[in-house]
Amino acid sequence: MSTPLLVAMAQRKMSTSLIVSMALIWAMLFWGSNGQLTATFYATTCPNVSAIVRGVISNELQSDARITASLLRLHFHDCFVDGCDASVLLDNSTTIVSEKGAIPNAGSLRRFDAVDSIKTAVESACPGVVSCADILAIAAEASVNLSGGPSWNVLLGRRDSTTANFNLANTALPAPFENLTILIAKFAAQGLDTTDLVALSGGHTFGRAQCSSFIGRLYNFNNSGSPDPTLNTTYLATLRQRCPQNGDQTVLANFDPRTPDGFDNAYFSNLQTLEGLLQSDQELFSTSGAATVAIVNSFSSNQNTFFQNFATSMIKMGNISPLTGTNGQIRTDCKRVNGR
Ligand code: HEM
Ligand SMILES: *[C@@H]1O[C@H](CO)[C@@H](O)[C@H](O)[C@H]1NC(C)=O
Ligand SMILES: *[C@@H]1O[C@H](CO)[C@@H](O)[C@H](O)[C@H]1NC(C)=O
Ligand SMILES: *[C@@H]1O[C@H](CO)[C@@H](O)[C@H](O)[C@H]1NC(C)=O
Ligand SMILES: *[C@@H]1O[C@H](CO)[C@@H](O)[C@H](O)[C@H]1NC(C)=O
Ligand SMILES: *[C@@H]1O[C@H](CO)[C@@H](O)[C@H](O)[C@H]1NC(C)=O
Ligand SMILES: *[C@@H]1O[C@H](CO)[C@@H](O)[C@H](O)[C@H]1NC(C)=O
């Protein structure tokens, strides 16, 4: 073989491997900006974002003991409707039918004003950088931790939607009167398994629900003429006092009668004493033969096990279909699509 030919072959081989490796690097960069969230996303562009978010919530906590629960719920209701893209924050406009009007949200989701305050504080430190969807994810972690719960590394890099999905908000979110089969199916549709369902339901260890969310259990459960048989009779009497028949349906009850504002594993021991507030809560423990029963018992007996599972499941929920890279936008005002 002549020397020039060998050189030419070697060159060709090298350029092929160069192209391959460059393509690989390019692909990794491309994937990195499309689909993958990272804990360090704002490390150079807004390094203090988590402290800023936590600071605002910490201040608000002084006048509203419920704010941490309300912010955790906002992130959940965002993620279950077309992914964690801050769609839940959009108001009605010429192009938007707000998810705020959907049945699971209307008259129930609260503290959108606090999200706006957080956004203002973040914008003044790092203008145009942090998405409203990431603010909800950071606020959920800060809220749980400020209430005595676990901490986790929040993955970031979500961008904000330019659309909302009113109809999906009505169908994808679980309802308080749904049975375990439906609850498992709705979580599975989001890529969340039965352990995630039980762990995340532990979010009901703080916050409040309106009488309308559980009065169906108190007097005439499923037209049976009697209350829900899986409801502790002492607790039933307390709830009936709070929510009389034909009374004000917007009156609030604590999810956790023992430690109403603390994030702990009391939710699970409440289920064991038949003191779950919603039917959907009690289903996890009172559905005979269900796989969820052993998980409830394990979370009830060991708070660390619950905390670890909750953190893992929150990261999983936070990963539902984010907009990343050049998809979506960084909204200036969380309530509106930019320029509209
Ligand atoms: C498993 C299915 C679930 C159902 C059926 C459900 C249903 C509900 C209902 C009906 C309320 C009370 C609304 C009202 O009366 O105004 C509520 C409140 C709440 N939910 Fe859920 N939820 C579920 C899962 C979750 C998850 C996964 C989380 C978070 C990880 C969560 C966090 C909360 C919190 C913190 C509150 C209290 C909010 C406040 O006080 O402002 N829920 N939920
Ligand atoms: C980060 O934000 C917190 C809360 O606003 C503030 O107390 C702290 O001084 C900030 N740190 C830096 C380095 O800017
Ligand atoms: C948004 O507008 C629709 C009518 O197009 C209305 O039914 C709904 O209540 C409004 N939602 C909110 C949150 O104001
Ligand atoms: C909050 O998170 C920190 C870690 O950032 C952790 O050390 C602390 O124990 C958490 N708070 C509670 C009450 O668990
Ligand atoms: C659960 O609810 C659905 C819808 O109401 C119903 O079709 C199904 O039979 C119920 N399953 C159980 C086990 O109660
Ligand atoms: C009551 O109705 C709910 C909702 O359809 C269902 O999930 C549950 O199994 C019913 N319970 C009884 C005791 O019939
Ligand atoms: C009802 O609740 C009380 C108070 O927590 C508890 O002592 C009792 O064991 C509960 N009843 C049942 C059947 O779990």
CSV table of N, CA, C and O and ligand atoms in Angstrom, one decimal, residues 177-180 182 221-222 224 228-229 279 283, ligand 6:
chain,number,residue,atom,x,y,z
A,177,PHE,N,-64.1,12.3,46.0
A,177,PHE,CA,-65.0,11.2,46.1
A,177,PHE,C,-64.6,10.0,45.2
A,177,PHE,O,-65.4,9.0,45.1
A,178,GLU,N,-63.4,10.0,44.6
A,178,GLU,CA,-63.0,8.9,43.7
A,178,GLU,C,-62.5,7.7,44.5
A,178,GLU,O,-61.8,7.9,45.5
A,179,ASN,N,-62.7,6.5,44.0
A,179,ASN,CA,-62.2,5.3,44.7
A,179,ASN,C,-60.8,5.0,44.3
A,179,ASN,O,-60.2,5.6,43.4
A,180,LEU,N,-60.2,4.1,44.9
A,180,LEU,CA,-58.8,3.8,44.8
A,180,LEU,C,-58.4,3.4,43.3
A,180,LEU,O,-57.4,3.8,42.8
A,182,ILE,N,-59.7,4.5,40.6
A,182,ILE,CA,-59.6,5.7,39.8
A,182,ILE,C,-58.4,6.5,40.1
A,182,ILE,O,-57.7,7.0,39.3
A,221,PHE,N,-74.2,8.9,52.5
A,221,PHE,CA,-73.1,8.4,51.7
A,221,PHE,C,-73.6,7.5,50.6
A,221,PHE,O,-74.3,6.5,50.8
A,222,ASN,N,-73.4,7.9,49.3
A,222,ASN,CA,-73.9,7.2,48.2
A,222,ASN,C,-75.3,6.8,48.2
A,222,ASN,O,-75.7,5.7,47.9
A,224,SER,N,-77.0,5.9,50.6
A,224,SER,CA,-77.3,4.7,51.5
A,224,SER,C,-78.1,5.1,52.7
A,224,SER,O,-78.6,4.3,53.4
A,228,ASP,N,-70.5,7.4,55.7
A,228,ASP,CA,-69.5,6.5,55.2
A,228,ASP,C,-69.0,5.6,56.3
A,228,ASP,O,-68.6,6.1,57.4
A,229,PRO,N,-69.2,4.3,56.1
A,229,PRO,CA,-68.9,3.4,57.2
A,229,PRO,C,-67.4,3.3,57.6
A,229,PRO,O,-67.0,2.8,58.6
A,279,GLN,N,-62.8,11.0,51.2
A,279,GLN,CA,-63.0,9.6,50.9
A,279,GLN,C,-61.7,9.1,50.2
A,279,GLN,O,-61.2,8.0,50.5
A,283,GLU,N,-59.7,5.8,51.4
A,283,GLU,CA,-59.6,4.6,50.5
A,283,GLU,C,-58.2,4.0,50.6
A,283,GLU,O,-58.1,2.7,50.4
B,6,LIG,C1,-69.5,5.3,46.9
B,6,LIG,O1,-69.3,6.0,45.7
B,6,LIG,C2,-68.0,6.2,45.3
B,6,LIG,C3,-67.9,7.0,44.1
B,6,LIG,O2,-68.7,6.4,43.1
B,6,LIG,C4,-67.3,4.8,45.1
B,6,LIG,O3,-66.0,5.0,44.8
B,6,LIG,C5,-67.5,4.0,46.4
B,6,LIG,O4,-66.9,2.7,46.1
B,6,LIG,C6,-68.9,3.9,46.8
B,6,LIG,N1,-69.0,3.3,48.1
B,6,LIG,C7,-69.9,2.4,48.4
B,6,LIG,C8,-69.8,1.9,49.8
B,6,LIG,O5,-70.8,2.1,47.6
